[in-house]
């Protein structure tokens, strides 16, 4: 059964079916630019997908079959980012959204078409896996607007792009194409536009069919290694140890012996 929920007046949409969740940035009239209300809604939508809809994997994409996201909605900056105090509040909403993706207990896949700028690029950088069509174009224009990008989110660019390309992107504001981003490892795949949705869904379904505890332990361990975080590593070790007593481990062994597909429940 498909479950659906809407946030930020329907501009952030969440849905889930058979363990595969979707987070839709749905503001196509403005190239899926993200308003303050949308930034604030992203963590809520992610929590709903995992805790209420039982998503085992989440696909993040732009609405309207066009751009992934043009980033923050600059048209509202005169109000929501008019001075240092309001800018801090706005930036905190940005940071919480990036963190919610980075720290989601299930893998997040960014499926990217067209424009992926600024905060949209940041959302993609915070994801676990990134697929894009050849026409996708990426940039961080903060330096051209006189803004500083949220400091805690820089880690995602460094991890995804590497130190030198992250510096080039942030210092120049110049655009990057899919060839560059595939070569540096930021993109897992570049897929023709007419196949992007189908192949993204196939990847998500493959992940959703695997044992949730195993995938969660792997995601935590990967984060721990990337961030050199001993606390995360210990948490990953605890969850990893739990898999050996889980019903899913027993099911995995039985399915292997019986030469059938396992049916994992997350327990």
PDB file of N, CA and C in Angstrom, residues 182-245:
ATOM      1  N   UNK A 182      31.512  12.782 -12.324  1.00  0.00           N
ATOM      2  CA  UNK A 182      31.649  11.327 -12.393  1.00  0.00           C
ATOM      3  C   UNK A 182      33.123  10.948 -12.191  1.00  0.00           C
ATOM      4  N   UNK A 183      34.012  11.708 -12.793  1.00  0.00           N
ATOM      5  CA  UNK A 183      35.442  11.404 -12.686  1.00  0.00           C
ATOM      6  C   UNK A 183      35.956  11.536 -11.256  1.00  0.00           C
ATOM      7  N   UNK A 184      35.434  12.493 -10.492  1.00  0.00           N
ATOM      8  CA  UNK A 184      35.919  12.687  -9.126  1.00  0.00           C
ATOM      9  C   UNK A 184      35.215  11.769  -8.127  1.00  0.00           C
ATOM     10  N   UNK A 185      34.179  11.048  -8.590  1.00  0.00           N
ATOM     11  CA  UNK A 185      33.487  10.109  -7.719  1.00  0.00           C
ATOM     12  C   UNK A 185      32.259  10.676  -7.039  1.00  0.00           C
ATOM     13  N   UNK A 186      31.918  11.937  -7.308  1.00  0.00           N
ATOM     14  CA  UNK A 186      30.716  12.518  -6.695  1.00  0.00           C
ATOM     15  C   UNK A 186      29.463  11.804  -7.180  1.00  0.00           C
ATOM     16  N   UNK A 187      29.425  11.469  -8.461  1.00  0.00           N
ATOM     17  CA  UNK A 187      28.290  10.757  -9.048  1.00  0.00           C
ATOM     18  C   UNK A 187      28.608   9.276  -9.165  1.00  0.00           C
ATOM     19  N   UNK A 188      27.673   8.450  -8.701  1.00  0.00           N
ATOM     20  CA  UNK A 188      27.839   7.008  -8.848  1.00  0.00           C
ATOM     21  C   UNK A 188      27.639   6.593 -10.295  1.00  0.00           C
ATOM     22  N   UNK A 189      26.661   7.242 -10.961  1.00  0.00           N
ATOM     23  CA  UNK A 189      26.364   6.924 -12.362  1.00  0.00           C
ATOM     24  C   UNK A 189      25.841   8.156 -13.071  1.00  0.00           C
ATOM     25  N   UNK A 190      26.111   8.226 -14.365  1.00  0.00           N
ATOM     26  CA  UNK A 190      25.457   9.186 -15.251  1.00  0.00           C
ATOM     27  C   UNK A 190      24.598   8.366 -16.205  1.00  0.00           C
ATOM     28  N   UNK A 191      23.297   8.627 -16.203  1.00  0.00           N
ATOM     29  CA  UNK A 191      22.331   7.785 -16.898  1.00  0.00           C
ATOM     30  C   UNK A 191      21.494   8.654 -17.827  1.00  0.00           C
ATOM     31  N   UNK A 192      21.254   8.187 -19.032  1.00  0.00           N
ATOM     32  CA  UNK A 192      20.426   8.938 -19.980  1.00  0.00           C
ATOM     33  C   UNK A 192      19.095   9.307 -19.339  1.00  0.00           C
ATOM     34  N   UNK A 193      18.621  10.503 -19.667  1.00  0.00           N
ATOM     35  CA  UNK A 193      17.451  11.066 -18.989  1.00  0.00           C
ATOM     36  C   UNK A 193      16.233  10.156 -19.033  1.00  0.00           C
ATOM     37  N   UNK A 194      16.033   9.476 -20.165  1.00  0.00           N
ATOM     38  CA  UNK A 194      14.832   8.647 -20.285  1.00  0.00           C
ATOM     39  C   UNK A 194      14.926   7.350 -19.484  1.00  0.00           C
ATOM     40  N   UNK A 195      16.103   7.048 -18.951  1.00  0.00           N
ATOM     41  CA  UNK A 195      16.276   5.843 -18.136  1.00  0.00           C
ATOM     42  C   UNK A 195      16.565   6.147 -16.670  1.00  0.00           C
ATOM     43  N   UNK A 196      16.757   7.444 -16.339  1.00  0.00           N
ATOM     44  CA  UNK A 196      17.184   7.802 -14.986  1.00  0.00           C
ATOM     45  C   UNK A 196      16.194   7.339 -13.925  1.00  0.00           C
ATOM     46  N   UNK A 197      14.929   7.613 -14.124  1.00  0.00           N
ATOM     47  CA  UNK A 197      13.930   7.242 -13.119  1.00  0.00           C
ATOM     48  C   UNK A 197      13.868   5.728 -12.931  1.00  0.00           C
ATOM     49  N   UNK A 198      13.870   4.998 -14.037  1.00  0.00           N
ATOM     50  CA  UNK A 198      13.778   3.545 -13.973  1.00  0.00           C
ATOM     51  C   UNK A 198      14.989   2.940 -13.258  1.00  0.00           C
ATOM     52  N   UNK A 199      16.196   3.418 -13.590  1.00  0.00           N
ATOM     53  CA  UNK A 199      17.384   2.844 -12.972  1.00  0.00           C
ATOM     54  C   UNK A 199      17.546   3.278 -11.518  1.00  0.00           C
ATOM     55  N   UNK A 200      17.106   4.491 -11.207  1.00  0.00           N
ATOM     56  CA  UNK A 200      17.114   4.920  -9.806  1.00  0.00           C
ATOM     57  C   UNK A 200      16.186   4.041  -8.987  1.00  0.00           C
ATOM     58  N   UNK A 201      15.003   3.787  -9.519  1.00  0.00           N
ATOM     59  CA  UNK A 201      14.042   2.939  -8.814  1.00  0.00           C
ATOM     60  C   UNK A 201      14.589   1.529  -8.639  1.00  0.00           C
ATOM     61  N   UNK A 202      15.241   0.992  -9.662  1.00  0.00           N
ATOM     62  CA  UNK A 202      15.808  -0.359  -9.564  1.00  0.00           C
ATOM     63  C   UNK A 202      16.861  -0.428  -8.467  1.00  0.00           C
ATOM     64  N   UNK A 203      17.715   0.604  -8.382  1.00  0.00           N
ATOM     65  CA  UNK A 203      18.726   0.651  -7.323  1.00  0.00           C
ATOM     66  C   UNK A 203      18.065   0.725  -5.959  1.00  0.00           C
ATOM     67  N   UNK A 204      17.069   1.579  -5.832  1.00  0.00           N
ATOM     68  CA  UNK A 204      16.374   1.730  -4.551  1.00  0.00           C
ATOM     69  C   UNK A 204      15.697   0.426  -4.136  1.00  0.00           C
ATOM     70  N   UNK A 205      15.080  -0.247  -5.076  1.00  0.00           N
ATOM     71  CA  UNK A 205      14.394  -1.499  -4.758  1.00  0.00           C
ATOM     72  C   UNK A 205      15.375  -2.585  -4.349  1.00  0.00           C
ATOM     73  N   UNK A 206      16.548  -2.595  -4.952  1.00  0.00           N
ATOM     74  CA  UNK A 206      17.592  -3.548  -4.555  1.00  0.00           C
ATOM     75  C   UNK A 206      17.985  -3.323  -3.105  1.00  0.00           C
ATOM     76  N   UNK A 207      18.179  -2.056  -2.733  1.00  0.00           N
ATOM     77  CA  UNK A 207      18.548  -1.735  -1.357  1.00  0.00           C
ATOM     78  C   UNK A 207      17.411  -2.083  -0.405  1.00  0.00           C
ATOM     79  N   UNK A 208      16.183  -1.731  -0.783  1.00  0.00           N
ATOM     80  CA  UNK A 208      15.018  -1.988   0.080  1.00  0.00           C
ATOM     81  C   UNK A 208      14.805  -3.476   0.319  1.00  0.00           C
ATOM     82  N   UNK A 209      15.236  -4.319  -0.609  1.00  0.00           N
ATOM     83  CA  UNK A 209      15.044  -5.763  -0.467  1.00  0.00           C
ATOM     84  C   UNK A 209      16.063  -6.393   0.469  1.00  0.00           C
ATOM     85  N   UNK A 210      17.124  -5.671   0.800  1.00  0.00           N
ATOM     86  CA  UNK A 210      18.158  -6.204   1.680  1.00  0.00           C
ATOM     87  C   UNK A 210      17.781  -6.035   3.151  1.00  0.00           C
ATOM     88  N   UNK A 211      18.561  -6.645   4.029  1.00  0.00           N
ATOM     89  CA  UNK A 211      18.258  -6.628   5.458  1.00  0.00           C
ATOM     90  C   UNK A 211      18.474  -5.224   6.029  1.00  0.00           C
ATOM     91  N   UNK A 212      17.414  -4.592   6.573  1.00  0.00           N
ATOM     92  CA  UNK A 212      17.534  -3.213   7.061  1.00  0.00           C
ATOM     93  C   UNK A 212      18.593  -3.002   8.129  1.00  0.00           C
ATOM     94  N   UNK A 213      18.729  -3.924   9.082  1.00  0.00           N
ATOM     95  CA  UNK A 213      19.743  -3.761  10.125  1.00  0.00           C
ATOM     96  C   UNK A 213      21.146  -3.780   9.534  1.00  0.00           C
ATOM     97  N   UNK A 214      21.364  -4.642   8.560  1.00  0.00           N
ATOM     98  CA  UNK A 214      22.672  -4.723   7.910  1.00  0.00           C
ATOM     99  C   UNK A 214      23.003  -3.424   7.182  1.00  0.00           C
ATOM    100  N   UNK A 215      22.015  -2.894   6.447  1.00  0.00           N
ATOM    101  CA  UNK A 215      22.231  -1.654   5.706  1.00  0.00           C
ATOM    102  C   UNK A 215      22.469  -0.494   6.664  1.00  0.00           C
ATOM    103  N   UNK A 216      21.702  -0.460   7.760  1.00  0.00           N
ATOM    104  CA  UNK A 216      21.879   0.620   8.739  1.00  0.00           C
ATOM    105  C   UNK A 216      23.271   0.565   9.371  1.00  0.00           C
ATOM    106  N   UNK A 217      23.721  -0.641   9.725  1.00  0.00           N
ATOM    107  CA  UNK A 217      25.048  -0.788  10.317  1.00  0.00           C
ATOM    108  C   UNK A 217      26.118  -0.324   9.339  1.00  0.00           C
ATOM    109  N   UNK A 218      25.942  -0.658   8.069  1.00  0.00           N
ATOM    110  CA  UNK A 218      26.920  -0.241   7.054  1.00  0.00           C
ATOM    111  C   UNK A 218      26.939   1.268   6.896  1.00  0.00           C
ATOM    112  N   UNK A 219      25.753   1.899   6.872  1.00  0.00           N
ATOM    113  CA  UNK A 219      25.707   3.357   6.718  1.00  0.00           C
ATOM    114  C   UNK A 219      26.390   4.041   7.899  1.00  0.00           C
ATOM    115  N   UNK A 220      26.123   3.564   9.105  1.00  0.00           N
ATOM    116  CA  UNK A 220      26.753   4.151  10.286  1.00  0.00           C
ATOM    117  C   UNK A 220      28.274   3.976  10.250  1.00  0.00           C
ATOM    118  N   UNK A 221      28.720   2.787   9.867  1.00  0.00           N
ATOM    119  CA  UNK A 221      30.161   2.530   9.808  1.00  0.00           C
ATOM    120  C   UNK A 221      30.832   3.421   8.759  1.00  0.00           C
ATOM    121  N   UNK A 222      30.188   3.605   7.621  1.00  0.00           N
ATOM    122  CA  UNK A 222      30.735   4.481   6.590  1.00  0.00           C
ATOM    123  C   UNK A 222      30.847   5.918   7.089  1.00  0.00           C
ATOM    124  N   UNK A 223      29.799   6.401   7.762  1.00  0.00           N
ATOM    125  CA  UNK A 223      29.843   7.756   8.326  1.00  0.00           C
ATOM    126  C   UNK A 223      30.947   7.875   9.365  1.00  0.00           C
ATOM    127  N   UNK A 224      31.078   6.845  10.195  1.00  0.00           N
ATOM    128  CA  UNK A 224      32.098   6.874  11.245  1.00  0.00           C
ATOM    129  C   UNK A 224      33.498   6.982  10.650  1.00  0.00           C
ATOM    130  N   UNK A 225      33.750   6.225   9.592  1.00  0.00           N
ATOM    131  CA  UNK A 225      35.064   6.257   8.945  1.00  0.00           C
ATOM    132  C   UNK A 225      35.296   7.616   8.291  1.00  0.00           C
ATOM    133  N   UNK A 226      34.293   8.112   7.557  1.00  0.00           N
ATOM    134  CA  UNK A 226      34.439   9.389   6.857  1.00  0.00           C
ATOM    135  C   UNK A 226      34.657  10.551   7.822  1.00  0.00           C
ATOM    136  N   UNK A 227      33.975  10.502   8.966  1.00  0.00           N
ATOM    137  CA  UNK A 227      34.042  11.602   9.924  1.00  0.00           C
ATOM    138  C   UNK A 227      35.039  11.351  11.059  1.00  0.00           C
ATOM    139  N   UNK A 228      35.703  10.192  11.035  1.00  0.00           N
ATOM    140  CA  UNK A 228      36.631   9.819  12.104  1.00  0.00           C
ATOM    141  C   UNK A 228      35.975   9.976  13.474  1.00  0.00           C
ATOM    142  N   UNK A 229      34.753   9.436  13.571  1.00  0.00           N
ATOM    143  CA  UNK A 229      33.928   9.594  14.779  1.00  0.00           C
ATOM    144  C   UNK A 229      33.889   8.279  15.549  1.00  0.00           C
ATOM    145  N   UNK A 230      34.566   8.216  16.669  1.00  0.00           N
ATOM    146  CA  UNK A 230      34.630   6.981  17.461  1.00  0.00           C
ATOM    147  C   UNK A 230      33.272   6.600  18.038  1.00  0.00           C
ATOM    148  N   UNK A 231      32.454   7.576  18.399  1.00  0.00           N
ATOM    149  CA  UNK A 231      31.132   7.275  18.946  1.00  0.00           C
ATOM    150  C   UNK A 231      30.245   6.607  17.901  1.00  0.00           C
ATOM    151  N   UNK A 232      30.286   7.136  16.677  1.00  0.00           N
ATOM    152  CA  UNK A 232      29.515   6.517  15.596  1.00  0.00           C
ATOM    153  C   UNK A 232      30.018   5.111  15.312  1.00  0.00           C
ATOM    154  N   UNK A 233      31.326   4.923  15.364  1.00  0.00           N
ATOM    155  CA  UNK A 233      31.893   3.608  15.101  1.00  0.00           C
ATOM    156  C   UNK A 233      31.414   2.596  16.135  1.00  0.00           C
ATOM    157  N   UNK A 234      31.378   3.000  17.408  1.00  0.00           N
ATOM    158  CA  UNK A 234      30.891   2.094  18.448  1.00  0.00           C
ATOM    159  C   UNK A 234      29.413   1.771  18.235  1.00  0.00           C
ATOM    160  N   UNK A 235      28.625   2.785  17.834  1.00  0.00           N
ATOM    161  CA  UNK A 235      27.203   2.547  17.554  1.00  0.00           C
ATOM    162  C   UNK A 235      27.030   1.572  16.404  1.00  0.00           C
ATOM    163  N   UNK A 236      27.849   1.743  15.355  1.00  0.00           N
ATOM    164  CA  UNK A 236      27.790   0.826  14.212  1.00  0.00           C
ATOM    165  C   UNK A 236      28.163  -0.589  14.632  1.00  0.00           C
ATOM    166  N   UNK A 237      29.153  -0.715  15.516  1.00  0.00           N
ATOM    167  CA  UNK A 237      29.568  -2.037  15.994  1.00  0.00           C
ATOM    168  C   UNK A 237      28.446  -2.707  16.796  1.00  0.00           C
ATOM    169  N   UNK A 238      27.723  -1.925  17.594  1.00  0.00           N
ATOM    170  CA  UNK A 238      26.606  -2.481  18.378  1.00  0.00           C
ATOM    171  C   UNK A 238      25.501  -2.988  17.456  1.00  0.00           C
ATOM    172  N   UNK A 239      25.132  -2.159  16.473  1.00  0.00           N
ATOM    173  CA  UNK A 239      24.070  -2.573  15.541  1.00  0.00           C
ATOM    174  C   UNK A 239      24.540  -3.755  14.699  1.00  0.00           C
ATOM    175  N   UNK A 240      25.817  -3.729  14.294  1.00  0.00           N
ATOM    176  CA  UNK A 240      26.350  -4.859  13.534  1.00  0.00           C
ATOM    177  C   UNK A 240      26.286  -6.145  14.327  1.00  0.00           C
ATOM    178  N   UNK A 241      26.615  -6.082  15.626  1.00  0.00           N
ATOM    179  CA  UNK A 241      26.556  -7.279  16.468  1.00  0.00           C
ATOM    180  C   UNK A 241      25.130  -7.786  16.618  1.00  0.00           C
ATOM    181  N   UNK A 242      24.156  -6.871  16.612  1.00  0.00           N
ATOM    182  CA  UNK A 242      22.755  -7.267  16.757  1.00  0.00           C
ATOM    183  C   UNK A 242      22.267  -8.088  15.572  1.00  0.00           C
ATOM    184  N   UNK A 243      22.894  -7.898  14.418  1.00  0.00           N
ATOM    185  CA  UNK A 243      22.435  -8.640  13.241  1.00  0.00           C
ATOM    186  C   UNK A 243      22.587 -10.148  13.423  1.00  0.00           C
ATOM    187  N   UNK A 244      23.583 -10.579  14.218  1.00  0.00           N
ATOM    188  CA  UNK A 244      23.837 -12.009  14.355  1.00  0.00           C
ATOM    189  C   UNK A 244      22.754 -12.732  15.161  1.00  0.00           C
ATOM    190  N   UNK A 245      22.003 -11.959  15.969  1.00  0.00           N
ATOM    191  CA  UNK A 245      20.891 -12.527  16.726  1.00  0.00           C
ATOM    192  C   UNK A 245      19.543 -12.206  16.101  1.00  0.00           C
TER     193      UNK A 245
END
